[in-house]
């Protein structure tokens, strides 16, 4: 075992990073930081047919946004680089040769047609100890034949030679000991002469070894590959430094069974990617958490709890708290249902925790678009009054527009209900009361206005609702006197006078 904890997130750049991948990376990060270790980004781009331009940049940008920095990565570098597998071709060659020399792997020339013919001949055909003797490979051909074929430019693959009937133990930190008999494995292709590249399995194992990875924390879908990886470690003679494995539970659809997919997101209206993604080929856009108005801290907190639980009722965790509390013992083996309402709830909570001045910065573009500018303190103060009503910054305008523009119309239903025959006269009186108040603080104005209502024996509800209608344009918003304190005496009076002039008393009121 190496001393320093080193983990890696190893995505293949085949498109935007799925939110499940983000969760995998997050657990890697939490585990590494808890142990004072390193969190590494390795780009697994050996399959050039699946390479998508922009995908690697997207991955980098997503983690920058989430605030989960890598200690080593293609852009940052590090002493175990290069961190893109496409730049490590020469390295793999050496290890393929080592296995061939030690007869732990062999060369196979079977063409796709020959393989198809075998599949027809043998039911559930698997290239393994029971069939390899019937195939065209370096085990059945003479050394000279093999040499001739290669010299003539015949394409070949290298296959790992799995000995049958050996128990392979995968020690998984979440699932415990998983024992698999080697007979179920096939002689997987580990190298292809056609592109002179290793396949995923070989590159992954070699790099984990060379990069001194101590823990492989990855998605559950890789569990079936784990025994093969253990076998490769053994073949290379690296068993002593083999990383520990942890295969994370799947993220499941919000309803029904199965893996969370982009289609679930489209159907139910939530993003399954951290950032918006424009497919370079189809030009199709997929929504992202960032563009949908999520705070990165909320996304991190929400994802941390999908598959792990702290064993207490606590739900709000800072990143530091997550680093302290995370453990594989509290990771579930079964899939975690994706709960989109909960994601919104987290964002709501984080908005409440975010300083008003920062929210004001985020709200600025909306105001700028509407050509609205106010003195420095005004916007944060407005936000302070309405933020408990929103889940997203973009919802602030809906809740707060009347702080920035006076109503131009009045909600009909509210007028019918609240605008009585006596209202205009009463509100004119209110204007007078307000004119005589110098200290326009919320508490003071409230005291004075309520005193006046009491003295006159007016109906508190009727006055206050008509007052709100005049100031807001409808029957919503925070505490009335908090609103008037913010918009100020002059604006309050202007709005009252405008309403008195413009609203006509409905018949039968
Ligand atoms: N490149 C693999 C993937 O796309 C890596 C799996 C692993 O972490 O070993 O998921």
Coordinates of C-alpha atoms and ligand atoms in Angstrom, one line a residue:
X1 CA 0.0 0.0 0.0
X2 CA 1.2 3.5 -0.8
X3 CA 1.3 6.0 2.1
X4 CA -0.5 9.0 0.7
X5 CA -4.1 8.7 -0.2
X6 CA -4.5 9.3 -3.9
X7 CA -7.7 9.0 -5.8
X8 CA -8.7 9.8 -9.3
X9 CA -11.7 10.8 -11.3
X10 CA -11.3 9.2 -14.7
X11 CA -14.0 10.3 -17.1
X12 CA -14.0 9.5 -20.8
X13 CA -14.6 12.7 -22.7
X14 CA -17.6 11.4 -24.7
X15 CA -20.0 14.2 -24.0
X16 CA -21.3 16.3 -21.1
X17 CA -20.6 14.9 -17.7
X18 CA -23.7 13.2 -16.2
X19 CA -24.7 14.3 -12.7
X20 CA -23.9 10.8 -11.5
X21 CA -20.3 11.3 -12.6
X22 CA -20.2 14.5 -10.6
X23 CA -21.4 12.5 -7.6
X24 CA -18.6 10.0 -8.2
X25 CA -16.0 12.8 -8.4
X26 CA -17.4 14.4 -5.3
X27 CA -17.1 11.2 -3.2
X28 CA -13.5 10.9 -4.5
X29 CA -12.8 14.5 -3.4
X30 CA -14.4 14.0 0.0
X31 CA -12.4 10.8 0.7
X32 CA -9.1 12.3 -0.5
X33 CA -9.5 15.5 1.5
X34 CA -10.5 13.6 4.6
X35 CA -7.2 11.7 4.4
X36 CA -5.1 14.7 3.4
X37 CA -4.7 13.1 0.0
X38 CA -4.7 14.0 -3.6
X39 CA -7.6 14.3 -6.0
X40 CA -6.6 13.7 -9.6
X41 CA -8.3 14.2 -12.9
X42 CA -7.3 11.6 -15.6
X43 CA -8.9 11.9 -19.0
X44 CA -9.5 8.4 -20.4
X45 CA -9.6 9.2 -24.1
X46 CA -8.1 6.0 -25.7
X47 CA -11.3 5.4 -27.7
X48 CA -10.9 7.9 -30.4
X49 CA -14.2 6.9 -32.0
X50 CA -16.1 8.2 -29.0
X51 CA -14.1 11.4 -28.5
X52 CA -16.2 14.5 -28.4
X53 CA -14.6 18.0 -28.8
X54 CA -15.2 20.3 -25.9
X55 CA -16.0 17.5 -23.4
X56 CA -12.7 17.7 -21.5
X57 CA -13.0 21.5 -21.2
X58 CA -16.6 21.0 -20.0
X59 CA -15.4 18.7 -17.3
X60 CA -12.8 21.2 -16.1
X61 CA -15.3 24.0 -16.1
X62 CA -17.8 22.0 -14.2
X63 CA -15.4 21.3 -11.3
X64 CA -14.2 24.9 -11.3
X65 CA -17.8 26.0 -10.8
X66 CA -18.5 23.4 -8.2
X67 CA -15.5 24.4 -6.2
X68 CA -13.9 21.0 -6.2
X69 CA -10.3 21.6 -7.4
X70 CA -8.0 18.9 -8.7
X71 CA -4.5 18.5 -7.3
X72 CA -3.3 17.1 -10.5
X73 CA -4.9 17.3 -14.0
X74 CA -4.2 17.7 -17.7
X75 CA -4.2 21.5 -17.3
X76 CA -2.6 21.7 -13.9
X77 CA 0.0 19.1 -14.5
X78 CA 1.7 17.1 -11.7
X79 CA 4.5 14.7 -11.3
X80 CA 2.6 11.7 -12.5
X81 CA 1.6 13.2 -15.9
X82 CA 0.6 13.2 -18.7
X83 CA -3.0 13.0 -17.4
X84 CA -4.5 12.3 -20.8
X85 CA -4.3 8.7 -21.8
X86 CA -4.0 9.6 -25.5
X87 CA -0.6 11.1 -24.5
X88 CA 0.6 8.0 -22.7
X89 CA 0.5 5.5 -25.7
X90 CA 4.2 4.6 -25.4
X91 CA 3.8 3.8 -21.7
X92 CA 1.1 1.2 -22.4
X93 CA 3.1 -0.5 -25.1
X94 CA 5.7 -1.6 -22.6
X95 CA 3.2 -3.2 -20.3
X96 CA 1.5 -5.1 -23.1
X97 CA 4.9 -6.5 -24.1
X98 CA 5.6 -7.5 -20.5
X99 CA 2.4 -9.6 -20.3
X100 CA 3.2 -11.2 -23.7
X101 CA 6.8 -12.0 -22.7
X102 CA 5.6 -13.6 -19.5
X103 CA 2.9 -15.6 -21.4
X104 CA 0.1 -14.0 -19.4
X105 CA -1.4 -12.6 -22.5
X106 CA -1.4 -13.7 -26.2
X107 CA -1.8 -12.4 -29.7
X108 CA -5.0 -13.3 -31.5
X109 CA -5.7 -12.9 -35.3
X110 CA -9.3 -14.0 -35.5
X111 CA -11.2 -11.7 -37.8
X112 CA -14.7 -10.4 -37.0
X113 CA -16.1 -12.9 -39.5
X114 CA -14.3 -15.8 -37.8
X115 CA -15.5 -14.7 -34.5
X116 CA -19.1 -14.4 -35.8
X117 CA -18.9 -17.9 -37.2
X118 CA -17.7 -19.3 -33.9
X119 CA -20.6 -17.6 -32.1
X120 CA -23.0 -19.4 -34.5
X121 CA -21.3 -22.7 -33.9
X122 CA -21.0 -22.5 -30.1
X123 CA -23.9 -21.3 -28.0
X124 CA -22.9 -18.4 -25.6
X125 CA -19.5 -18.4 -27.1
X126 CA -16.9 -16.8 -24.9
X127 CA -13.2 -16.4 -25.9
X128 CA -11.6 -18.2 -22.9
X129 CA -9.8 -21.3 -21.6
X130 CA -12.5 -23.5 -23.1
X131 CA -12.3 -22.1 -26.6
X132 CA -9.0 -20.4 -27.1
X133 CA -7.4 -23.6 -28.4
X134 CA -9.8 -23.6 -31.3
X135 CA -9.0 -20.1 -32.4
X136 CA -6.2 -18.4 -34.4
X137 CA -3.8 -17.1 -31.9
X138 CA -0.3 -17.3 -30.7
X139 CA -1.2 -20.3 -28.5
X140 CA -2.3 -22.4 -31.5
X141 CA 0.0 -21.1 -34.2
X142 CA 3.7 -21.6 -34.3
X143 CA 6.1 -18.7 -33.5
X144 CA 7.1 -18.5 -37.1
X145 CA 3.5 -18.3 -38.3
X146 CA 2.8 -15.5 -35.8
X147 CA 5.9 -13.6 -36.9
X148 CA 4.9 -13.9 -40.5
X149 CA 1.4 -12.7 -40.0
X150 CA 2.6 -9.7 -38.1
X151 CA 5.3 -8.9 -40.6
X152 CA 2.7 -9.1 -43.4
X153 CA 0.7 -6.4 -41.6
X154 CA -2.1 -8.6 -40.4
X155 CA -4.2 -6.9 -37.8
X156 CA -4.3 -8.5 -34.4
X157 CA -5.3 -7.9 -30.8
X158 CA -3.7 -8.9 -27.5
X159 CA -5.9 -10.8 -25.1
X160 CA -5.3 -11.4 -21.4
X161 CA -5.0 -15.0 -20.6
X162 CA -7.4 -15.8 -17.8
X163 CA -6.8 -19.2 -16.1
X164 CA -10.0 -21.0 -15.3
X165 CA -11.5 -21.9 -12.0
X166 CA -9.6 -19.5 -9.7
X167 CA -11.5 -17.5 -7.1
X168 CA -10.8 -13.8 -7.5
X169 CA -11.6 -11.6 -4.5
X170 CA -12.6 -8.0 -4.9
X171 CA -12.5 -6.2 -1.6
X172 CA -15.0 -3.5 -2.0
X173 CA -15.3 -0.8 0.7
X174 CA -19.0 -0.6 0.2
X175 CA -20.0 -4.1 -0.8
X176 CA -17.5 -6.0 1.2
X177 CA -15.8 -9.1 -0.2
X178 CA -17.0 -10.0 -3.7
X179 CA -15.7 -13.4 -4.9
X180 CA -15.9 -14.2 -8.6
X181 CA -14.7 -17.4 -10.2
X182 CA -12.3 -16.7 -13.1
X183 CA -14.2 -19.1 -15.3
X184 CA -16.9 -16.5 -15.9
X185 CA -14.4 -14.1 -17.3
X186 CA -13.4 -14.0 -20.9
X187 CA -10.0 -13.3 -22.4
X188 CA -10.6 -9.6 -22.8
X189 CA -8.9 -7.7 -25.5
X190 CA -6.3 -5.4 -23.9
X191 CA -4.6 -4.0 -27.0
X192 CA -5.5 -3.5 -30.7
X193 CA -2.8 -3.3 -33.4
X194 CA -5.3 -1.3 -35.6
X195 CA -4.9 1.9 -33.6
X196 CA -1.9 0.8 -31.5
X197 CA -3.9 1.6 -28.4
X198 CA -4.6 -0.3 -25.3
X199 CA -8.3 -0.8 -24.4
X200 CA -9.9 0.8 -21.4
X201 CA -9.1 -2.0 -19.0
X202 CA -5.4 -2.1 -19.5
X203 CA -4.9 1.7 -19.6
X204 CA -7.0 2.1 -16.5
X205 CA -5.1 -0.5 -14.5
X206 CA -1.6 0.6 -15.7
X207 CA -2.3 4.2 -14.9
X208 CA -3.8 3.6 -11.5
X209 CA -0.6 1.7 -10.7
X210 CA 1.8 4.3 -12.2
X211 CA -0.1 7.2 -10.6
X212 CA 0.0 5.5 -7.2
X213 CA -3.7 5.5 -6.8
X214 CA -4.7 4.0 -3.5
X215 CA -8.5 4.0 -3.8
X216 CA -10.6 3.4 -6.9
X217 CA -14.0 5.0 -6.2
X218 CA -16.3 4.7 -9.2
X219 CA -19.8 3.9 -10.5
X220 CA -21.5 0.6 -9.8
X221 CA -21.5 -0.2 -13.6
X222 CA -17.7 -0.9 -13.3
X223 CA -18.2 -3.6 -10.6
X224 CA -18.3 -6.4 -13.3
X225 CA -14.9 -5.2 -14.5
X226 CA -13.3 -5.3 -11.1
X227 CA -12.2 -9.0 -11.1
X228 CA -10.6 -8.5 -14.4
X229 CA -8.7 -5.5 -13.0
X230 CA -7.6 -7.6 -10.0
X231 CA -6.4 -10.2 -12.4
X232 CA -4.4 -7.7 -14.4
X233 CA -2.8 -6.4 -11.2
X234 CA -1.8 -10.0 -10.3
X235 CA -0.5 -10.6 -13.8
X236 CA 1.7 -7.5 -13.5
X237 CA 2.9 -8.6 -10.1
X238 CA 1.5 -5.4 -8.5
X239 CA -0.8 -7.1 -6.0
X240 CA 0.9 -5.4 -3.1
X241 CA 0.0 -1.9 -4.3
X242 CA -3.4 -2.7 -5.6
X243 CA -5.9 0.1 -4.8
X244 CA -8.9 -0.6 -2.7
X245 CA -12.2 -0.5 -4.6
X246 CA -15.5 1.3 -3.8
X247 CA -18.3 0.9 -6.3
X248 CA -20.9 3.5 -5.7
X249 CA -24.7 2.9 -5.9
X250 CA -26.5 4.0 -9.0
X251 CA -28.5 7.2 -9.2
X252 CA -32.1 6.0 -10.0
X253 CA -35.0 7.7 -11.8
X254 CA -37.2 9.8 -9.6
X255 CA -40.0 7.3 -10.2
X256 CA -40.0 3.7 -11.3
X257 CA -36.9 1.7 -11.7
X258 CA -33.7 2.1 -13.6
X259 CA -30.9 4.5 -14.0
X260 CA -31.4 8.3 -14.1
X261 CA -31.2 9.4 -17.7
X262 CA -31.2 12.6 -19.7
X263 CA -34.7 11.6 -20.8
X264 CA -36.0 11.7 -17.2
X265 CA -34.7 15.2 -16.9
X266 CA -36.3 16.3 -20.1
X267 CA -39.6 14.7 -19.3
X268 CA -39.8 16.0 -15.7
X269 CA -38.0 19.3 -16.3
X270 CA -34.8 19.2 -14.5
X271 CA -31.1 19.1 -15.5
X272 CA -29.0 16.0 -15.4
X273 CA -25.8 17.9 -16.2
X274 CA -23.8 20.3 -14.1
X275 CA -23.5 22.9 -16.9
X276 CA -25.4 23.6 -20.0
X277 CA -24.1 21.6 -22.9
X278 CA -24.4 22.3 -26.6
X279 CA -23.9 19.2 -28.6
X280 CA -21.2 20.1 -31.2
X281 CA -22.9 17.9 -33.8
X282 CA -26.6 18.0 -33.3
X283 CA -26.5 21.6 -31.8
X284 CA -29.0 20.3 -29.3
X285 CA -28.8 22.1 -26.0
X286 CA -29.1 20.3 -22.6
X287 CA -29.8 22.3 -19.5
X288 CA -27.4 22.5 -16.7
X289 CA -27.6 23.2 -13.0
X290 CA -25.5 26.3 -13.2
X291 CA -27.7 27.9 -15.9
X292 CA -30.9 26.8 -14.1
X293 CA -29.9 29.0 -11.2
X294 CA -28.4 26.5 -8.7
X295 CA -25.8 27.6 -6.3
X296 CA -22.8 25.2 -6.6
X297 CA -22.8 24.6 -2.8
X298 CA -26.4 23.5 -3.0
X299 CA -25.6 21.0 -5.8
X300 CA -22.7 19.6 -3.8
X301 CA -24.7 19.2 -0.7
X302 CA -27.6 17.6 -2.6
X303 CA -25.4 15.1 -4.4
X304 CA -23.5 14.2 -1.3
X305 CA -26.7 12.8 0.2
X306 CA -27.6 10.7 -2.8
X307 CA -26.0 7.4 -1.8
X308 CA -24.5 8.5 1.5
X309 CA -26.2 9.5 4.8
X310 CA -24.6 10.9 7.9
X311 CA -26.7 8.7 10.2
X312 CA -28.3 11.8 11.8
X313 CA -31.1 14.2 10.8
X314 CA -28.6 16.8 9.6
X315 CA -29.1 17.7 5.9
X316 CA -27.3 21.0 5.4
X317 CA -23.5 20.3 5.2
X318 CA -20.8 22.7 4.1
X319 CA -18.1 21.1 2.0
X320 CA -15.8 21.0 5.0
X321 CA -18.4 19.3 7.1
X322 CA -18.9 16.7 4.3
X323 CA -15.1 16.1 4.2
X324 CA -15.2 15.4 7.9
X325 CA -18.3 13.2 8.0
X326 CA -18.1 11.2 4.8
X327 CA -17.5 7.4 5.1
X328 CA -18.0 4.4 2.9
X329 CA -19.7 2.6 5.8
X330 CA -22.6 5.0 5.4
X331 CA -22.8 4.6 1.7
X332 CA -25.7 2.5 0.6
X333 CA -25.4 -0.6 -1.6
X334 CA -28.7 0.0 -3.3
X335 CA -29.4 2.8 -5.8
X336 CA -30.3 6.3 -4.7
X337 CA -33.5 7.8 -6.0
X338 CA -33.1 11.2 -7.6
X339 CA -35.4 13.6 -5.8
X340 CA -35.7 16.8 -7.8
X341 CA -37.9 18.6 -5.3
X342 CA -35.2 18.0 -2.8
X343 CA -32.7 19.7 -5.1
X344 CA -34.9 22.8 -5.1
X345 CA -35.2 22.6 -1.4
X346 CA -31.5 22.6 -1.0
X347 CA -31.1 25.6 -3.3
X348 CA -33.8 27.5 -1.3
X349 CA -31.8 26.8 1.9
X350 CA -28.6 27.9 0.4
X351 CA -30.2 31.1 -1.0
X352 CA -31.2 31.9 2.6
X353 CA -27.6 31.4 3.7
X354 CA -26.1 33.5 1.0
X355 CA -25.3 37.1 1.9
X356 CA -27.8 39.6 0.3
X357 CA -25.0 41.5 -1.3
X358 CA -23.8 38.4 -3.2
X359 CA -27.4 37.6 -4.3
X360 CA -27.7 41.3 -5.4
X361 CA -24.6 40.7 -7.6
X362 CA -26.3 37.7 -9.2
X363 CA -29.5 39.6 -9.6
X364 CA -27.8 42.5 -11.3
X365 CA -28.0 41.3 -14.9
X366 CA -31.8 41.0 -14.5
X367 CA -32.0 44.6 -13.3
X368 CA -29.6 45.8 -16.0
X369 CA -31.7 44.2 -18.6
X370 CA -34.7 46.2 -17.4
X371 CA -32.6 49.3 -17.2
X372 CA -33.0 49.5 -13.5
X373 CA -30.3 51.0 -11.3
X374 CA -30.6 51.8 -7.6
X375 CA -28.2 53.0 -5.0
X376 CA -25.9 50.4 -3.5
X377 CA -27.7 49.3 -0.5
X378 CA -31.2 49.2 -1.9
X379 CA -31.1 46.0 -3.9
X380 CA -29.5 43.8 -1.1
X381 CA -32.2 45.2 1.3
X382 CA -35.0 44.3 -1.1
X383 CA -33.5 40.8 -1.5
X384 CA -33.4 40.5 2.3
X385 CA -37.1 41.0 2.4
X386 CA -38.2 38.5 -0.3
X387 CA -35.6 35.8 -0.5
X388 CA -37.4 33.5 1.8
X389 CA -40.0 33.2 -0.9
X390 CA -37.7 32.0 -3.7
X391 CA -35.8 28.9 -4.7
X392 CA -33.8 30.6 -7.4
X393 CA -32.3 34.0 -8.0
X394 CA -34.2 34.2 -11.2
X395 CA -37.5 34.1 -9.1
X396 CA -36.5 37.3 -7.3
X397 CA -37.9 39.6 -9.9
X398 CA -41.4 38.0 -9.6
X399 CA -41.3 38.6 -5.9
X400 CA -39.7 42.0 -5.9
X401 CA -40.6 43.9 -9.1
X402 CA -42.8 46.3 -7.2
X403 CA -39.8 47.5 -5.2
X404 CA -38.3 48.8 -8.5
X405 CA -41.4 49.9 -10.5
X406 CA -44.7 51.2 -9.3
X407 CA -47.7 49.1 -10.2
X408 CA -49.2 50.1 -13.6
X409 CA -52.3 48.0 -13.1
X410 CA -54.2 46.6 -10.1
X411 CA -55.3 43.0 -9.6
X412 CA -59.0 42.9 -10.5
X413 CA -60.0 40.3 -7.9
X414 CA -58.3 42.2 -5.1
X415 CA -59.9 45.4 -6.2
X416 CA -63.3 43.7 -6.1
X417 CA -62.7 42.3 -2.7
X418 CA -60.8 45.2 -1.0
X419 CA -61.7 48.5 -2.7
X420 CA -64.8 49.7 -0.8
X421 CA -66.8 52.8 -1.3
X422 CA -65.1 54.4 1.7
X423 CA -61.6 53.3 0.7
X424 CA -60.5 56.4 -1.4
X425 CA -61.3 58.8 1.4
X426 CA -59.6 56.6 4.0
X427 CA -56.5 56.3 2.0
X428 CA -56.4 60.1 1.4
X429 CA -56.5 60.4 5.2
X430 CA -53.7 57.9 5.3
X431 CA -51.6 60.0 2.9
X432 CA -52.1 62.8 5.4
X433 CA -51.0 60.7 8.3
X434 CA -47.9 59.6 6.5
X435 CA -47.0 63.1 5.4
X436 CA -46.7 64.0 9.1
X437 CA -44.3 61.2 9.9
X438 CA -40.6 62.0 9.7
X439 CA -39.1 58.8 11.0
X440 CA -40.1 56.4 8.2
X441 CA -38.7 53.2 9.8
X442 CA -40.9 50.1 9.6
X443 CA -41.7 50.0 13.4
X444 CA -42.5 53.7 13.7
X445 CA -44.8 54.0 10.7
X446 CA -46.6 50.8 11.8
X447 CA -47.2 52.2 15.2
X448 CA -48.5 55.6 13.9
X449 CA -50.7 54.0 11.2
X450 CA -52.2 51.5 13.6
X451 CA -52.8 54.2 16.1
X452 CA -54.7 56.2 13.5
X453 CA -56.8 53.2 12.4
X454 CA -57.7 52.5 16.0
X455 CA -58.5 56.1 16.8
X456 CA -60.8 56.2 13.8
X457 CA -62.2 52.8 14.5
X458 CA -61.5 51.7 10.9
X459 CA -61.4 48.1 9.8
X460 CA -57.7 47.1 10.1
X461 CA -57.9 44.4 7.4
X462 CA -59.7 46.6 4.9
X463 CA -57.3 49.5 5.3
X464 CA -54.2 47.3 5.2
X465 CA -55.3 45.3 2.2
X466 CA -56.2 48.5 0.2
X467 CA -52.9 50.0 1.3
X468 CA -51.1 46.9 -0.1
X469 CA -53.0 47.0 -3.3
X470 CA -52.0 50.6 -3.9
X471 CA -48.3 50.0 -3.2
X472 CA -47.8 46.5 -4.7
X473 CA -50.7 46.2 -7.2
X474 CA -51.9 42.9 -5.8
X475 CA -52.2 41.1 -2.5
X476 CA -48.7 39.7 -2.1
X477 CA -45.4 40.7 -0.7
X478 CA -43.6 40.9 2.6
X479 CA -44.7 42.9 5.7
X480 CA -46.3 46.1 4.5
X481 CA -44.3 48.5 6.6
X482 CA -41.0 46.9 5.6
X483 CA -42.0 47.7 2.1
X484 CA -42.8 51.3 2.8
X485 CA -39.6 51.8 4.8
X486 CA -37.6 50.6 1.8
X487 CA -39.4 52.5 -1.0
X488 CA -39.6 55.5 1.3
X489 CA -42.1 58.2 2.2
X490 CA -42.3 60.0 -1.1
X491 CA -42.8 56.9 -3.2
X492 CA -45.3 55.5 -0.8
X493 CA -47.4 58.7 -1.0
X494 CA -47.1 58.9 -4.8
X495 CA -48.3 55.4 -5.1
X496 CA -51.3 55.9 -2.7
X497 CA -52.3 59.0 -4.6
X498 CA -52.1 57.3 -7.9
X499 CA -54.2 54.4 -6.7
X500 CA -56.8 56.7 -5.3
X501 CA -57.0 58.4 -8.7
X502 CA -57.0 55.4 -10.9
X503 CA -59.0 52.7 -9.1
X504 CA -62.7 53.1 -9.4
X505 CA -64.9 51.6 -6.7
X506 CA -66.6 48.4 -8.2
X507 CA -70.4 48.3 -8.2
X508 CA -72.0 46.9 -5.0
X509 CA -68.8 47.7 -3.0
Ligands
LIG1 N1 -13.2 5.9 -18.0 C1 -14.1 5.2 -17.1 C2 -15.4 5.8 -17.1 O1 -15.7 6.4 -18.1 C3 -13.4 5.1 -15.8 C4 -14.0 4.2 -14.7 C5 -13.1 4.2 -13.5 O2 -13.2 5.1 -12.7 O3 -12.3 3.3 -13.4 O4 -16.2 5.8 -16.3

